Tab-separated table of C-alpha atoms in Angstrom:
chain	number	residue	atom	x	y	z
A	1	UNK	CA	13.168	8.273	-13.409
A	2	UNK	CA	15.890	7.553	-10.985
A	3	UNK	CA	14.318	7.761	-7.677
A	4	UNK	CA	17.987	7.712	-5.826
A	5	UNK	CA	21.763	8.825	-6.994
A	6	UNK	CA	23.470	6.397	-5.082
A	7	UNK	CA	20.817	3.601	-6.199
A	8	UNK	CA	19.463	1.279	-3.358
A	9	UNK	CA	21.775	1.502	-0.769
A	10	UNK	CA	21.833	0.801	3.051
A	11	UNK	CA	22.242	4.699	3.936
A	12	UNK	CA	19.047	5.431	1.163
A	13	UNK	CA	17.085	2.655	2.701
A	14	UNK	CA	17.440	4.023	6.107
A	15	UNK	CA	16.881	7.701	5.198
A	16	UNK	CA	13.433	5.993	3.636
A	17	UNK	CA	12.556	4.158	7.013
A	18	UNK	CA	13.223	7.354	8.786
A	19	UNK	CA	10.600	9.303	6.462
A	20	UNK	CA	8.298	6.702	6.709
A	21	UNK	CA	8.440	6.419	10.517
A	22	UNK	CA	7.817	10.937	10.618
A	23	UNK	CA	5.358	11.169	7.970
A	24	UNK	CA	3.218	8.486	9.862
A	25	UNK	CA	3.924	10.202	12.382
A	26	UNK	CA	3.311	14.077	11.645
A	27	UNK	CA	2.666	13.654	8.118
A	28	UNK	CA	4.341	14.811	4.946
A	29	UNK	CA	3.233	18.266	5.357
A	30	UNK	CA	4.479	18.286	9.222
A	31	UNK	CA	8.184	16.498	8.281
A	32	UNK	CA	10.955	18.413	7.294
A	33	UNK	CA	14.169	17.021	5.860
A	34	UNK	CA	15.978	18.215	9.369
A	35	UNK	CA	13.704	16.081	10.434
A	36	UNK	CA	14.408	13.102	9.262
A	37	UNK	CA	18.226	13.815	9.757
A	38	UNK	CA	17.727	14.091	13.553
A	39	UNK	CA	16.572	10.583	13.447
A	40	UNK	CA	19.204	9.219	11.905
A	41	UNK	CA	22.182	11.906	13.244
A	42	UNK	CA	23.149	13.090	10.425
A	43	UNK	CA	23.045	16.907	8.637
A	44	UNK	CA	19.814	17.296	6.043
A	45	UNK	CA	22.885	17.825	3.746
A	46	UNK	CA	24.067	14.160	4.429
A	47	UNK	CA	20.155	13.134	2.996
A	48	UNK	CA	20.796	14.879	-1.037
A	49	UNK	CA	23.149	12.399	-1.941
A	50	UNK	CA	20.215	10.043	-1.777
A	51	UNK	CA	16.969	12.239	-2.344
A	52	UNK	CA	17.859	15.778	-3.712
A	53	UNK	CA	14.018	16.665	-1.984
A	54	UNK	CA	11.462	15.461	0.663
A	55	UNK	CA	9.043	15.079	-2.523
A	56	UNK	CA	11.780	12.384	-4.457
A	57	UNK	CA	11.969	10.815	-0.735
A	58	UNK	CA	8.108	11.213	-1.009
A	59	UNK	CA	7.970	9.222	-4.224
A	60	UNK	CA	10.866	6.487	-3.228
A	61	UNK	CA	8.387	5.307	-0.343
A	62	UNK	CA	5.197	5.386	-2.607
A	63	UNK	CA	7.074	3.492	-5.169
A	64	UNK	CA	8.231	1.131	-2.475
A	65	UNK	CA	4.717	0.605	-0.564
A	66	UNK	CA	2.773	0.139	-4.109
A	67	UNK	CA	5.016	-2.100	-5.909
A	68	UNK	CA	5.080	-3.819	-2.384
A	69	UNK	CA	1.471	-4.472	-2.150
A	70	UNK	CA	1.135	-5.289	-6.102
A	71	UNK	CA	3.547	-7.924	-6.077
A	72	UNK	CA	2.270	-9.229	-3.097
A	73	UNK	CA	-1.217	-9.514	-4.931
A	74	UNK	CA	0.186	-11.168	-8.002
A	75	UNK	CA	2.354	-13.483	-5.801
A	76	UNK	CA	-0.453	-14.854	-4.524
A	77	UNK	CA	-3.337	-14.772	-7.303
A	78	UNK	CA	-4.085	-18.144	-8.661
A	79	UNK	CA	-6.317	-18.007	-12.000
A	80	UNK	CA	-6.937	-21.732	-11.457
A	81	UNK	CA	-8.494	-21.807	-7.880
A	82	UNK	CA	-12.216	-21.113	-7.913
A	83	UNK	CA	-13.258	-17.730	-8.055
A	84	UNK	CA	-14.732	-17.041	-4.323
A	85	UNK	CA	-11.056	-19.213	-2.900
A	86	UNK	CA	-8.950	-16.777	-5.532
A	87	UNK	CA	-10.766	-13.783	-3.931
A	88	UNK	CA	-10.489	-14.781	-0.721
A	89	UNK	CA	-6.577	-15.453	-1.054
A	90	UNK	CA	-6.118	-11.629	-2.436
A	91	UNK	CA	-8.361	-9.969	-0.535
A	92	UNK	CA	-6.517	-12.044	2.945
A	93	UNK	CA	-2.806	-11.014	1.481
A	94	UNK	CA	-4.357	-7.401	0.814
A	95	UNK	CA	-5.731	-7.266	4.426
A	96	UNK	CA	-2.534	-8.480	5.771
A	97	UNK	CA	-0.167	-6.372	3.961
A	98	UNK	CA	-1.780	-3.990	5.159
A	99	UNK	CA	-1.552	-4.634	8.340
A	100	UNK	CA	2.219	-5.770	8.106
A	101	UNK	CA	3.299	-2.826	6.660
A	102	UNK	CA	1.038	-0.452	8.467
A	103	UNK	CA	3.555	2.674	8.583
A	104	UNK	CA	4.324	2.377	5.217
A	105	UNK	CA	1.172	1.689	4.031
A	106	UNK	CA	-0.905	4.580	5.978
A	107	UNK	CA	2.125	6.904	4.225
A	108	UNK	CA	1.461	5.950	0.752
A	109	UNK	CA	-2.589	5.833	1.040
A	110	UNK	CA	-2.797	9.259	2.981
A	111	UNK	CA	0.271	11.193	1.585
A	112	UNK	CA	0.250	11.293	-1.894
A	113	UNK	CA	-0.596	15.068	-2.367
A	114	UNK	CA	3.125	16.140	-1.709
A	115	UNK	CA	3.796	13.934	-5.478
A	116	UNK	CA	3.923	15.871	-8.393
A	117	UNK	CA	1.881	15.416	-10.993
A	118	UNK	CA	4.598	13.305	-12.961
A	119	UNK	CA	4.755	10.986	-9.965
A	120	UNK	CA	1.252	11.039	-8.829
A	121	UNK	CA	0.639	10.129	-12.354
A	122	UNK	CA	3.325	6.626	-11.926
A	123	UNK	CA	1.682	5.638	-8.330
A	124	UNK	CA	-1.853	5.734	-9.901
A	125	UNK	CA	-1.145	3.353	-13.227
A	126	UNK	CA	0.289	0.978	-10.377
A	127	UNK	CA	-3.047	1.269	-8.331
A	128	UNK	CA	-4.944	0.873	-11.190
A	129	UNK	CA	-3.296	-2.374	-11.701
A	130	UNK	CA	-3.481	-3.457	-8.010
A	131	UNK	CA	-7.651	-2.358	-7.741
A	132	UNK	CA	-7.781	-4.660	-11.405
A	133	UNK	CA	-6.542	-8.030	-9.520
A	134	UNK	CA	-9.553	-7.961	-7.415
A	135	UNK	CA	-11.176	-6.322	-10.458
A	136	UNK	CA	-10.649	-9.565	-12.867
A	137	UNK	CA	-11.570	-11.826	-10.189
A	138	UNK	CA	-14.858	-10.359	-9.288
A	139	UNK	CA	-16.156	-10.196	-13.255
A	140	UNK	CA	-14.889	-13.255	-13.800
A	141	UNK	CA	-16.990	-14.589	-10.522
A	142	UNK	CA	-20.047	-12.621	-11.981
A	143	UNK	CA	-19.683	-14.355	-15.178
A	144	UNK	CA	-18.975	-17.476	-13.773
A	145	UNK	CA	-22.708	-16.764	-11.719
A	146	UNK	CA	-20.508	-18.037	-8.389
A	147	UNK	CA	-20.794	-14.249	-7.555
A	148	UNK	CA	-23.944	-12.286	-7.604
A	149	UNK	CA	-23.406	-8.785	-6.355
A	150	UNK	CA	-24.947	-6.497	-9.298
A	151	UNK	CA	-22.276	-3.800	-9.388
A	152	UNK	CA	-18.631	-5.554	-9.328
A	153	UNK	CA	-16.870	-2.290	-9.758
A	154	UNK	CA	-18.872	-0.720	-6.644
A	155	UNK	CA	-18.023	-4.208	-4.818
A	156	UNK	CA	-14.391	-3.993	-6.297
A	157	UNK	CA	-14.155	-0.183	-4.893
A	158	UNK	CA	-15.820	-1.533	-1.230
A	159	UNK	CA	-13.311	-4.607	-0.796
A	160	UNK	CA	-10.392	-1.705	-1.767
A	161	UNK	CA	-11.398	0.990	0.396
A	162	UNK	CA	-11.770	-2.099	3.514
A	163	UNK	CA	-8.081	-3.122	2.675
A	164	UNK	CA	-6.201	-0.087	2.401
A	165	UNK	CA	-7.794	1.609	5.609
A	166	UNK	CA	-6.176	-1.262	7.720
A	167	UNK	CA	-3.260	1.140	7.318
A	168	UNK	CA	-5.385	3.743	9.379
A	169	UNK	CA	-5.825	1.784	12.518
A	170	UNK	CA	-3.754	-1.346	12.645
A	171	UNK	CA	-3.247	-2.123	15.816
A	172	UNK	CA	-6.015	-1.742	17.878
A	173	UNK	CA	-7.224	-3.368	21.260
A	174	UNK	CA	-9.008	-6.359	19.480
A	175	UNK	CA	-7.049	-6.882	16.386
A	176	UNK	CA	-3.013	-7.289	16.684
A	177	UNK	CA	-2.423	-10.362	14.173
A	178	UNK	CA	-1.682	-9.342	10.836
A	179	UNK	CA	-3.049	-13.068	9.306
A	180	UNK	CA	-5.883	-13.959	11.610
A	181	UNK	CA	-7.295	-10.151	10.119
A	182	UNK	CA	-6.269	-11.545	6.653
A	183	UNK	CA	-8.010	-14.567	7.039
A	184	UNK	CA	-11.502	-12.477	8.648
A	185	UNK	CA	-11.211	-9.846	5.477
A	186	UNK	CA	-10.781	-12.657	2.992
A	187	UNK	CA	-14.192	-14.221	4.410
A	188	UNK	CA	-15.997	-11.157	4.552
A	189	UNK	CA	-14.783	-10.372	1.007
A	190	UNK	CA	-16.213	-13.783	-0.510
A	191	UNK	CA	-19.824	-13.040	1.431
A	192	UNK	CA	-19.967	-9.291	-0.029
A	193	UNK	CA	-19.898	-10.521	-3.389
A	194	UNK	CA	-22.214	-13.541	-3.325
């Protein structure tokens, strides 16, 4: 499906930071396309040129935020480092994404019930596939016997559900460096699993 009519362009990618920056905010529930035009200046009627609703808009920035972090994953997954230094680099990039993209990423964790089912159904196959990096590199670990935790999907699930709540407090008094928290969730991942 096309998510915009005039494709990717500067005034689409704005509208998107805009949402992004009020669903955060207020959530998707509390934003309404006027809204996100008084940001910006412009009428709500200047935004369906782009998004003809808040719930396309919705799905634009869950497309964006999940391709985001699954590319990020693969970018940095290395089948030929050893499994606890592979874990440790995807679970650190995870962490740090996270972090990074902290508005975006607390949208697309905490807002997908304004989807419909057609596009809640798109975001999950694309979580499935991030949550089966970690996934592959845990059995494979357990296989290996470098990893010893007795239920990898449970441990798979746990080093997930650390990751994507970055989103929900990044930044806080002790932690404002997106890679030094990388680097501490990547350790902490490798010692869960042995």
């Amino acid at each position: 499906m096309t998510v915009t009519r005039a494709g990717d362009s500067a005034a689409a990618e704005r509208i998107r930071q805009a949402a992004i920056a009020s669903f955060a905010e207020v959530g998707y529930g509390g934003t309404s396309t006027r809204q996100i035009a008084k940001r910006l200046n412009m009428s709500a009627a200047a935004m369906y040129p782009h998004y003809r609703s808040k719930e396309e808009l919705l799905y634009a920035i869950a497309l964006q935020g999940h391709r985001g972090v699954l590319a990020a994953l693969r970018a940095v997954d290395d089948d030929s480092l050893p499994d606890d230094e592979r874990l440790r680099a995807v679970v650190r990039e995870f962490a740090q994404w996270q972090a990074e993209h902290h508005q975006l990423a607390k949208v697309v964790q905490y807002e997908l019930h304004g989807l419909t089912r057609e596009h809640y159904r798109e975001i999950t196959a694309i979580r499935r596939d991030t949550s089966e990096i970690l996934g592959a590199i845990v059995r494979r670990g357990v296989a290996s016997g470098k990893f010893t935790v007795d239920a990898p999907d449970d441990a798979v699930l746990a080093l997930s559900s650390l990751c994507v709540d970055v989103c929900r407090w990044f930044p806080s008094r002790t932690h404002r460096d997106p890679e030094t928290l990388g680097r501490t969730y990547g350790d902490l991942a490798v010692r869960m699993v042995r």
